[in-house]
Amino acid sequence: MSKQLTFTLLILTLCIQALAAGNATWDKANKFYEQKEYDSAVYYYKQLSKTAPRNAEVYYNLGNTYYRLNDIGHSVLNYEKALKYNPDHKKASDNLYLAKSRISNRIQEVPVIFFIRWWRSITKSNLANTYAIIAAGLFILLIVYYSLKRLDKINIDLPTQLSAGILIVSIVFIILGIVSANRVVADNKAVVMQGDAPFTLQPGSSTSQSLIPEGTTVKVTNEDGSWTEVILPDGRTGWMSRSVLSKI
Amino acid sequence: MLKTVFLYIVLLLGATNAMAQDVVFSAQATAEKMGIEDQVQIQYTIKNTQDIKRLGPDHNELSKDFHILGGPFTSQSSQIYVNDKGQMAQSMSVSMTYVLQPKHTGKLTIPAAIAQTNAGDTYKSNSVPIEVVKGSIAPPPQQQQRRRDPFFDDPFEAMMRQRQRQMQALQQQRGNRRQQQPQPAEELNLDKDLFIKVVVDKNKVHVGEQITASYKLYARVPMNVNISKLPSLNGFWTQDFDMPKGKITPVEEIVNGERYQVFTLKKSALFPQQTGTLELDPAEAEGVARVVQKIQQDPFFQNSFGSLFMDDPFFNDDFFSTMAYRDVPVKLKSSPVKIQVEPLPEKGKPEHYGGAVGAFTIESSLDKKSITTDDVVNLKLTISGSGNIKLIEAPVLELPNGLTSYDPAIVDTITGRSTTISGSKIITYTITPRTPGDYDIPSIPFSYFNTRTGKYVTLNTEPAKLHVDMGKGYKQDAHKEIALTDIHDINTGVLPGAALSSKPVILTVGYWSLYAVPLFAFIGILAWKRREDELSKDVVSLKRRRANKIALKRLTTAKALLQKNEKTPFYEEVSKAIWLYLSDKLNIPLSSLSRDNVWDALQSRDIDRDMQKQVERVMDECETALYAGSSGAQQMSQTYNDAVEVISKLEESFKA
């Protein structure tokens, strides 16, 4: 009993220490940002993003810093990252909109069909854990019910259809959870980090179909050596050099 | 922008510091009697006066009796002499000469000339009577001169004759000279008589501060000059001052002791736009100057005239050496002017400073107070005053979220051009509302640099209120995004706890164990339960099988107790043996075991009544012995035998 308590306290202390260290760097970076020393701010935010690689807030602030440095490519990349881990980050999406509006010769996005939009909104990455917990909860409830029932400890009769329904809902939530979770770990999107990056129809081709402006977000569908197959915001598919892209 | 200024001026120039002396105005003719075919020269000379505005006879009166063959030729001379008080004095004279031929014979009068000074005084000369006869009486002038003995003649008269001849020679000479090329050596002499100067009021200014530059023509000779090139004013914003229209009146100015007529050709306000040393290029002018020339260099003159009075200092004087007139082409060029432009002081420079230098006021007005999202509203800023109006940057409008403005429309108006450039700058911002609501349009700060005090002055406009209603074309989402003008600020404070969040739980083993553990537990429960059920069935049969053995075991114990003759334990053991045997055999728990349910159970198993009675008798015997306590050894062995018999009989009947 006493050993367990000590162990719990130790874990808690470690967590708080890690949090405090993170916060010190965070405060330092924010201070540099407010003093308009953006280069230093970038350094500390980047350091922080290594220790907390899925924290939307860090990427959001880093995006702002790059925006102030007029580095639209990095700014877009970091706002996209912030939105990847927290799709409900309103400020990040506003700032991303603003950053993208500063791209010259921007490729206009084709609007997605409504059900894809719905599917995306119900499989938002930040919903993954919610789905997972609900699914597990329903499943455990069902198991507990049947266990008790078998042991003659309760005398409630659940209709078979209802328990089957609960099981199906649980499975659906597991699927949604997996899809959402995959959005967190997926690396199928990238940002063009170089102005006028050539876009070709064949990998290794020297004749560029068009020049893609810095800050454009593309979908990565295939990779072949130093070449990446991408889908542009307007739906065109082609190849770009891997060196001009940064994955979100 | 080459503005040409025409000047036609035939003016009498000069008249240096003449002393306060009596003005002498006289007319002299070269002859008192002449033939109608002869010519006569009349010279009007005025001495000791300044600033002559007008000089000469009335031409109408003159041409009534005479043809004007030549003139008027104007000349000026000055002489310095020692006056009777022993002071150096300067005498100035201006003369005007006409060559006349009479129109008819008789006693004629050459009319008097009138001189007017700038001071307003008017002088009148004498008139000269002359007798005109038929034919010609004048001998060829040179011959006449030759025949005269200069030493017997009145020297003055001789001189006058000489002069007459000289004038004619000059006229001839002038005609010849026109055909000849002008002598460059003589042109150089004009540098001091005619030049252009660019005058600036300041040589060291701040950026945006007004410099007044005047282009002035300095002249001591009659001329006709066009400005051919104005300086290019790179690095300046220029505004021309208003010049009096029509005739340009000269102003007198004394430069290095010389009196000049000064014509201001152009006056401009210059506002430097960059720092450093800026240079105003030279201004250039071309034209013709009428030059008064001394003839002393003329060989003919030296021989004929100079030889006469060579040794006499009086006659070597300007007046008597006298002049000729020539029109000389001139090219004038001013010397370049350098202006040092300093940057505005950094100290106290407001953040929003927009380059205004001078003295200004600002006013703002909103054309509407209440609009809908379909409308636009105009915010008009009027900056008025004097200074570099055109160079003022429009102040940045800081609008609350929900309102947007585009690049403002700017109109500059220059109204005053007298001594400073003044006017107004009207900046109109078109404001488009994005979302309905009540807005405060904040006051707009405007700063200018006051050159007089050397400090920045900041003015603020009045803040305004604007009410925006929802219009027909209002779309909530479409407008929201565009309303953003700058990025949202960073998030500060404590880093949210999401710092510790890593992988989504669904991708962790721990999560899936949430399914696995209950599932296995459930399966475990199912298996255990089944086995438990099976096991509980087995226990009944076992009990049944083992009931006889247990009973026999107890009975063996009872037999041992019988031999020891221990009454109470014996009966207890026998009683237990029977009861436990029945409990196991009939599967009735000990707790609920009673005689009644034993008989019921026995009946349901078709055990006959004799058996029942036998069992009951043994039970009674035991109970009687236990609670009554009186029984002998014989009875104990009887009970033992009965119990063994009952159990074995029951065993047999159960098996059957």
mmCIF file of N, CA, C and O in Angstrom, chain B residues 72-140:
data_model
loop_
_atom_site.group_PDB
_atom_site.id
_atom_site.type_symbol
_atom_site.label_atom_id
_atom_site.label_comp_id
_atom_site.label_asym_id
_atom_site.label_seq_id
_atom_site.Cartn_x
_atom_site.Cartn_y
_atom_site.Cartn_z
ATOM 1 N N PRO B 72 16.613 107.276 -81.238
ATOM 2 C CA PRO B 72 17.528 107.881 -80.255
ATOM 3 C C PRO B 72 18.670 106.949 -79.874
ATOM 4 O O PRO B 72 18.443 105.757 -79.696
ATOM 5 N N PHE B 73 19.858 107.480 -79.819
ATOM 6 C CA PHE B 73 21.018 106.760 -79.312
ATOM 7 C C PHE B 73 21.262 107.244 -77.901
ATOM 8 O O PHE B 73 21.405 108.442 -77.669
ATOM 9 N N THR B 74 21.312 106.308 -77.021
ATOM 10 C CA THR B 74 21.475 106.700 -75.623
ATOM 11 C C THR B 74 22.877 106.336 -75.184
ATOM 12 O O THR B 74 23.397 105.289 -75.567
ATOM 13 N N SER B 75 23.460 107.196 -74.421
ATOM 14 C CA SER B 75 24.755 106.852 -73.869
ATOM 15 C C SER B 75 24.828 107.392 -72.464
ATOM 16 O O SER B 75 24.095 108.294 -72.086
ATOM 17 N N GLN B 76 25.688 106.808 -71.702
ATOM 18 C CA GLN B 76 25.839 107.311 -70.351
ATOM 19 C C GLN B 76 27.315 107.460 -70.060
ATOM 20 O O GLN B 76 28.142 106.797 -70.657
ATOM 21 N N SER B 77 27.605 108.340 -69.195
ATOM 22 C CA SER B 77 29.000 108.482 -68.811
ATOM 23 C C SER B 77 29.040 108.980 -67.390
ATOM 24 O O SER B 77 28.082 109.522 -66.871
ATOM 25 N N SER B 78 30.126 108.718 -66.781
ATOM 26 C CA SER B 78 30.272 109.237 -65.433
ATOM 27 C C SER B 78 31.697 109.737 -65.287
ATOM 28 O O SER B 78 32.596 109.262 -65.972
ATOM 29 N N GLN B 79 31.855 110.681 -64.456
ATOM 30 C CA GLN B 79 33.214 111.132 -64.226
ATOM 31 C C GLN B 79 33.404 111.415 -62.755
ATOM 32 O O GLN B 79 32.477 111.806 -62.063
ATOM 33 N N ILE B 80 34.572 111.116 -62.343
ATOM 34 C CA ILE B 80 34.879 111.367 -60.943
ATOM 35 C C ILE B 80 35.810 112.562 -60.897
ATOM 36 O O ILE B 80 36.778 112.638 -61.665
ATOM 37 N N TYR B 81 35.470 113.442 -60.059
ATOM 38 C CA TYR B 81 36.331 114.617 -59.962
ATOM 39 C C TYR B 81 36.399 115.060 -58.516
ATOM 40 O O TYR B 81 35.649 114.581 -57.671
ATOM 41 N N VAL B 82 37.279 115.935 -58.248
ATOM 42 C CA VAL B 82 37.407 116.482 -56.901
ATOM 43 C C VAL B 82 36.663 117.792 -56.895
ATOM 44 O O VAL B 82 36.936 118.689 -57.689
ATOM 45 N N ASN B 83 35.707 117.863 -56.036
ATOM 46 C CA ASN B 83 34.904 119.080 -56.037
ATOM 47 C C ASN B 83 35.565 120.165 -55.192
ATOM 48 O O ASN B 83 36.640 119.957 -54.613
ATOM 49 N N ASP B 84 34.893 121.302 -55.087
ATOM 50 C CA ASP B 84 35.538 122.437 -54.450
ATOM 51 C C ASP B 84 35.749 122.246 -52.949
ATOM 52 O O ASP B 84 36.529 122.942 -52.329
ATOM 53 N N LYS B 85 35.066 121.279 -52.365
ATOM 54 C CA LYS B 85 35.295 121.024 -50.931
ATOM 55 C C LYS B 85 36.419 120.026 -50.727
ATOM 56 O O LYS B 85 36.694 119.583 -49.616
ATOM 57 N N GLY B 86 37.033 119.642 -51.803
ATOM 58 C CA GLY B 86 38.138 118.705 -51.703
ATOM 59 C C GLY B 86 37.704 117.258 -51.599
ATOM 60 O O GLY B 86 38.486 116.393 -51.234
ATOM 61 N N GLN B 87 36.422 117.025 -51.922
ATOM 62 C CA GLN B 87 35.929 115.646 -51.839
ATOM 63 C C GLN B 87 35.903 115.031 -53.219
ATOM 64 O O GLN B 87 35.749 115.729 -54.224
ATOM 65 N N MET B 88 36.015 113.755 -53.210
ATOM 66 C CA MET B 88 35.856 113.033 -54.476
ATOM 67 C C MET B 88 34.376 113.021 -54.797
ATOM 68 O O MET B 88 33.539 112.665 -53.957
ATOM 69 N N ALA B 89 34.035 113.411 -55.982
ATOM 70 C CA ALA B 89 32.631 113.418 -56.359
ATOM 71 C C ALA B 89 32.493 112.749 -57.706
ATOM 72 O O ALA B 89 33.446 112.658 -58.482
ATOM 73 N N GLN B 90 31.322 112.249 -57.934
ATOM 74 C CA GLN B 90 31.110 111.565 -59.200
ATOM 75 C C GLN B 90 30.005 112.301 -59.935
ATOM 76 O O GLN B 90 28.975 112.649 -59.351
ATOM 77 N N SER B 91 30.249 112.512 -61.182
ATOM 78 C CA SER B 91 29.237 113.185 -61.978
ATOM 79 C C SER B 91 28.719 112.183 -62.985
ATOM 80 O O SER B 91 29.482 111.465 -63.620
ATOM 81 N N MET B 92 27.435 112.171 -63.123
ATOM 82 C CA MET B 92 26.786 111.205 -63.992
ATOM 83 C C MET B 92 26.108 111.959 -65.094
ATOM 84 O O MET B 92 25.479 112.986 -64.842
ATOM 85 N N SER B 93 26.242 111.472 -66.286
ATOM 86 C CA SER B 93 25.444 112.107 -67.323
ATOM 87 C C SER B 93 24.882 111.051 -68.254
ATOM 88 O O SER B 93 25.506 110.030 -68.493
ATOM 89 N N VAL B 94 23.714 111.371 -68.762
ATOM 90 C CA VAL B 94 23.068 110.483 -69.718
ATOM 91 C C VAL B 94 22.693 111.362 -70.892
ATOM 92 O O VAL B 94 22.183 112.473 -70.708
ATOM 93 N N SER B 95 22.988 110.884 -72.052
ATOM 94 C CA SER B 95 22.625 111.717 -73.197
ATOM 95 C C SER B 95 21.881 110.895 -74.222
ATOM 96 O O SER B 95 22.019 109.676 -74.294
ATOM 97 N N MET B 96 21.119 111.630 -75.049
ATOM 98 C CA MET B 96 20.281 110.990 -76.051
ATOM 99 C C MET B 96 20.474 111.786 -77.337
ATOM 100 O O MET B 96 20.358 113.013 -77.335
ATOM 101 N N THR B 97 20.777 111.060 -78.375
ATOM 102 C CA THR B 97 21.127 111.756 -79.609
ATOM 103 C C THR B 97 20.183 111.344 -80.731
ATOM 104 O O THR B 97 19.842 110.159 -80.835
ATOM 105 N N TYR B 98 19.726 112.340 -81.495
ATOM 106 C CA TYR B 98 18.912 112.098 -82.703
ATOM 107 C C TYR B 98 19.637 112.692 -83.897
ATOM 108 O O TYR B 98 20.319 113.692 -83.787
ATOM 109 N N VAL B 99 19.466 112.038 -85.015
ATOM 110 C CA VAL B 99 19.950 112.631 -86.281
ATOM 111 C C VAL B 99 18.701 113.086 -87.033
ATOM 112 O O VAL B 99 17.809 112.282 -87.285
ATOM 113 N N LEU B 100 18.647 114.360 -87.367
ATOM 114 C CA LEU B 100 17.426 114.932 -87.925
ATOM 115 C C LEU B 100 17.700 115.567 -89.288
ATOM 116 O O LEU B 100 18.816 116.008 -89.569
ATOM 117 N N GLN B 101 16.671 115.579 -90.078
ATOM 118 C CA GLN B 101 16.717 116.344 -91.337
ATOM 119 C C GLN B 101 15.450 117.178 -91.379
ATOM 120 O O GLN B 101 14.362 116.648 -91.162
ATOM 121 N N PRO B 102 15.594 118.479 -91.674
ATOM 122 C CA PRO B 102 14.397 119.343 -91.655
ATOM 123 C C PRO B 102 13.456 119.001 -92.796
ATOM 124 O O PRO B 102 13.871 118.489 -93.833
ATOM 125 N N LYS B 103 12.178 119.272 -92.573
ATOM 126 C CA LYS B 103 11.177 118.983 -93.598
ATOM 127 C C LYS B 103 10.964 120.198 -94.500
ATOM 128 O O LYS B 103 10.547 120.061 -95.627
ATOM 129 N N HIS B 104 11.171 121.350 -93.949
ATOM 130 C CA HIS B 104 10.994 122.568 -94.767
ATOM 131 C C HIS B 104 11.947 123.661 -94.299
ATOM 132 O O HIS B 104 12.608 123.516 -93.269
ATOM 133 N N THR B 105 11.999 124.702 -95.080
ATOM 134 C CA THR B 105 12.936 125.801 -94.785
ATOM 135 C C THR B 105 12.272 126.776 -93.820
ATOM 136 O O THR B 105 11.070 126.705 -93.542
ATOM 137 N N GLY B 106 13.117 127.691 -93.318
ATOM 138 C CA GLY B 106 12.599 128.701 -92.402
ATOM 139 C C GLY B 106 13.267 128.603 -91.058
ATOM 140 O O GLY B 106 14.228 127.862 -90.871
ATOM 141 N N LYS B 107 12.755 129.377 -90.144
ATOM 142 C CA LYS B 107 13.315 129.352 -88.787
ATOM 143 C C LYS B 107 12.560 128.281 -87.971
ATOM 144 O O LYS B 107 11.394 128.420 -87.661
ATOM 145 N N LEU B 108 13.246 127.204 -87.695
ATOM 146 C CA LEU B 108 12.605 126.094 -87.006
ATOM 147 C C LEU B 108 13.131 125.973 -85.581
ATOM 148 O O LEU B 108 14.164 126.553 -85.241
ATOM 149 N N THR B 109 12.416 125.225 -84.794
ATOM 150 C CA THR B 109 12.858 125.007 -83.411
ATOM 151 C C THR B 109 12.874 123.498 -83.126
ATOM 152 O O THR B 109 11.899 122.791 -83.406
ATOM 153 N N ILE B 110 14.027 123.052 -82.661
ATOM 154 C CA ILE B 110 14.094 121.643 -82.221
ATOM 155 C C ILE B 110 13.509 121.609 -80.815
ATOM 156 O O ILE B 110 13.974 122.309 -79.929
ATOM 157 N N PRO B 111 12.441 120.843 -80.620
ATOM 158 C CA PRO B 111 11.721 120.934 -79.340
ATOM 159 C C PRO B 111 12.549 120.439 -78.158
ATOM 160 O O PRO B 111 13.528 119.701 -78.325
ATOM 161 N N ALA B 112 12.127 120.908 -77.016
ATOM 162 C CA ALA B 112 12.824 120.519 -75.788
ATOM 163 C C ALA B 112 12.496 119.077 -75.423
ATOM 164 O O ALA B 112 11.474 118.538 -75.831
ATOM 165 N N ALA B 113 13.397 118.452 -74.659
ATOM 166 C CA ALA B 113 13.154 117.078 -74.179
ATOM 167 C C ALA B 113 12.707 117.117 -72.723
ATOM 168 O O ALA B 113 12.965 118.088 -72.003
ATOM 169 N N ILE B 114 12.053 116.098 -72.356
ATOM 170 C CA ILE B 114 11.556 116.019 -70.974
ATOM 171 C C ILE B 114 12.162 114.775 -70.331
ATOM 172 O O ILE B 114 12.253 113.707 -70.949
ATOM 173 N N ALA B 115 12.615 114.955 -69.114
ATOM 174 C CA ALA B 115 13.153 113.796 -68.372
ATOM 175 C C ALA B 115 12.329 113.611 -67.108
ATOM 176 O O ALA B 115 11.980 114.569 -66.441
ATOM 177 N N GLN B 116 12.008 112.352 -66.853
ATOM 178 C CA GLN B 116 11.252 112.047 -65.629
ATOM 179 C C GLN B 116 12.076 111.058 -64.816
ATOM 180 O O GLN B 116 12.625 110.092 -65.346
ATOM 181 N N THR B 117 12.168 111.334 -63.563
ATOM 182 C CA THR B 117 12.916 110.402 -62.718
ATOM 183 C C THR B 117 11.933 109.513 -61.970
ATOM 184 O O THR B 117 10.739 109.788 -61.891
ATOM 185 N N ASN B 118 12.481 108.433 -61.423
ATOM 186 C CA ASN B 118 11.644 107.532 -60.626
ATOM 187 C C ASN B 118 11.085 108.236 -59.411
ATOM 188 O O ASN B 118 10.036 107.872 -58.895
ATOM 189 N N ALA B 119 11.841 109.227 -58.960
ATOM 190 C CA ALA B 119 11.394 109.949 -57.768
ATOM 191 C C ALA B 119 10.183 110.817 -58.067
ATOM 192 O O ALA B 119 9.517 111.313 -57.167
ATOM 193 N N GLY B 120 9.886 111.014 -59.372
ATOM 194 C CA GLY B 120 8.711 111.789 -59.736
ATOM 195 C C GLY B 120 9.037 113.193 -60.218
ATOM 196 O O GLY B 120 8.144 113.960 -60.586
ATOM 197 N N ASP B 121 10.318 113.553 -60.202
ATOM 198 C CA ASP B 121 10.689 114.888 -60.682
ATOM 199 C C ASP B 121 10.695 114.912 -62.197
ATOM 200 O O ASP B 121 10.999 113.932 -62.854
ATOM 201 N N THR B 122 10.326 116.043 -62.737
ATOM 202 C CA THR B 122 10.330 116.217 -64.185
ATOM 203 C C THR B 122 11.253 117.398 -64.532
ATOM 204 O O THR B 122 11.206 118.449 -63.883
ATOM 205 N N TYR B 123 12.089 117.144 -65.508
ATOM 206 C CA TYR B 123 13.004 118.215 -65.944
ATOM 207 C C TYR B 123 12.747 118.476 -67.402
ATOM 208 O O TYR B 123 12.354 117.574 -68.139
ATOM 209 N N LYS B 124 12.992 119.710 -67.788
ATOM 210 C CA LYS B 124 12.809 120.085 -69.192
ATOM 211 C C LYS B 124 14.073 120.773 -69.686
ATOM 212 O O LYS B 124 14.655 121.609 -68.979
ATOM 213 N N SER B 125 14.487 120.397 -70.883
ATOM 214 C CA SER B 125 15.706 121.002 -71.438
ATOM 215 C C SER B 125 15.316 122.273 -72.215
ATOM 216 O O SER B 125 14.141 122.574 -72.370
ATOM 217 N N ASN B 126 16.325 122.925 -72.680
ATOM 218 C CA ASN B 126 16.066 124.078 -73.549
ATOM 219 C C ASN B 126 15.726 123.595 -74.948
ATOM 220 O O ASN B 126 16.019 122.452 -75.296
ATOM 221 N N SER B 127 15.105 124.447 -75.724
ATOM 222 C CA SER B 127 14.874 124.107 -77.138
ATOM 223 C C SER B 127 15.920 124.857 -77.968
ATOM 224 O O SER B 127 16.471 125.868 -77.526
ATOM 225 N N VAL B 128 16.158 124.314 -79.144
ATOM 226 C CA VAL B 128 17.252 124.902 -79.964
ATOM 227 C C VAL B 128 16.671 125.480 -81.259
ATOM 228 O O VAL B 128 16.055 124.737 -82.022
ATOM 229 N N PRO B 129 16.833 126.784 -81.480
ATOM 230 C CA PRO B 129 16.377 127.364 -82.758
ATOM 231 C C PRO B 129 17.377 127.045 -83.870
ATOM 232 O O PRO B 129 18.590 126.975 -83.623
ATOM 233 N N ILE B 130 16.858 126.844 -85.033
ATOM 234 C CA ILE B 130 17.755 126.535 -86.151
ATOM 235 C C ILE B 130 17.182 127.151 -87.417
ATOM 236 O O ILE B 130 15.967 127.161 -87.621
ATOM 237 N N GLU B 131 18.076 127.672 -88.233
ATOM 238 C CA GLU B 131 17.637 128.333 -89.482
ATOM 239 C C GLU B 131 17.920 127.403 -90.632
ATOM 240 O O GLU B 131 19.035 126.883 -90.766
ATOM 241 N N VAL B 132 16.888 127.175 -91.423
ATOM 242 C CA VAL B 132 17.056 126.238 -92.533
ATOM 243 C C VAL B 132 16.927 127.006 -93.851
ATOM 244 O O VAL B 132 15.984 127.775 -94.037
ATOM 245 N N VAL B 133 17.932 126.815 -94.685
ATOM 246 C CA VAL B 133 17.923 127.478 -95.998
ATOM 247 C C VAL B 133 17.833 126.406 -97.071
ATOM 248 O O VAL B 133 17.953 125.221 -96.765
ATOM 249 N N LYS B 134 17.645 126.896 -98.312
ATOM 250 C CA LYS B 134 17.563 125.952 -99.417
ATOM 251 C C LYS B 134 18.921 125.373 -99.729
ATOM 252 O O LYS B 134 19.941 125.997 -99.471
ATOM 253 N N GLY B 135 18.920 124.196 -100.277
ATOM 254 C CA GLY B 135 20.169 123.574 -100.716
ATOM 255 C C GLY B 135 20.946 123.030 -99.536
ATOM 256 O O GLY B 135 20.384 122.712 -98.491
ATOM 257 N N SER B 136 22.233 122.983 -99.753
ATOM 258 C CA SER B 136 23.067 122.446 -98.689
ATOM 259 C C SER B 136 24.181 123.427 -98.413
ATOM 260 O O SER B 136 24.824 123.917 -99.331
ATOM 261 N N ILE B 137 24.399 123.702 -97.175
ATOM 262 C CA ILE B 137 25.483 124.625 -96.862
ATOM 263 C C ILE B 137 26.603 123.918 -96.126
ATOM 264 O O ILE B 137 27.681 124.456 -95.943
ATOM 265 N N ALA B 138 26.323 122.713 -95.685
ATOM 266 C CA ALA B 138 27.353 122.043 -94.899
ATOM 267 C C ALA B 138 28.398 121.424 -95.809
ATOM 268 O O ALA B 138 28.048 120.727 -96.757
ATOM 269 N N PRO B 139 29.665 121.715 -95.563
ATOM 270 C CA PRO B 139 30.715 121.077 -96.353
ATOM 271 C C PRO B 139 30.855 119.616 -95.902
ATOM 272 O O PRO B 139 30.339 119.255 -94.828
ATOM 273 N N PRO B 140 31.513 118.781 -96.705
ATOM 274 C CA PRO B 140 31.766 117.414 -96.242
ATOM 275 C C PRO B 140 32.441 117.493 -94.874
ATOM 276 O O PRO B 140 33.434 118.244 -94.744
#
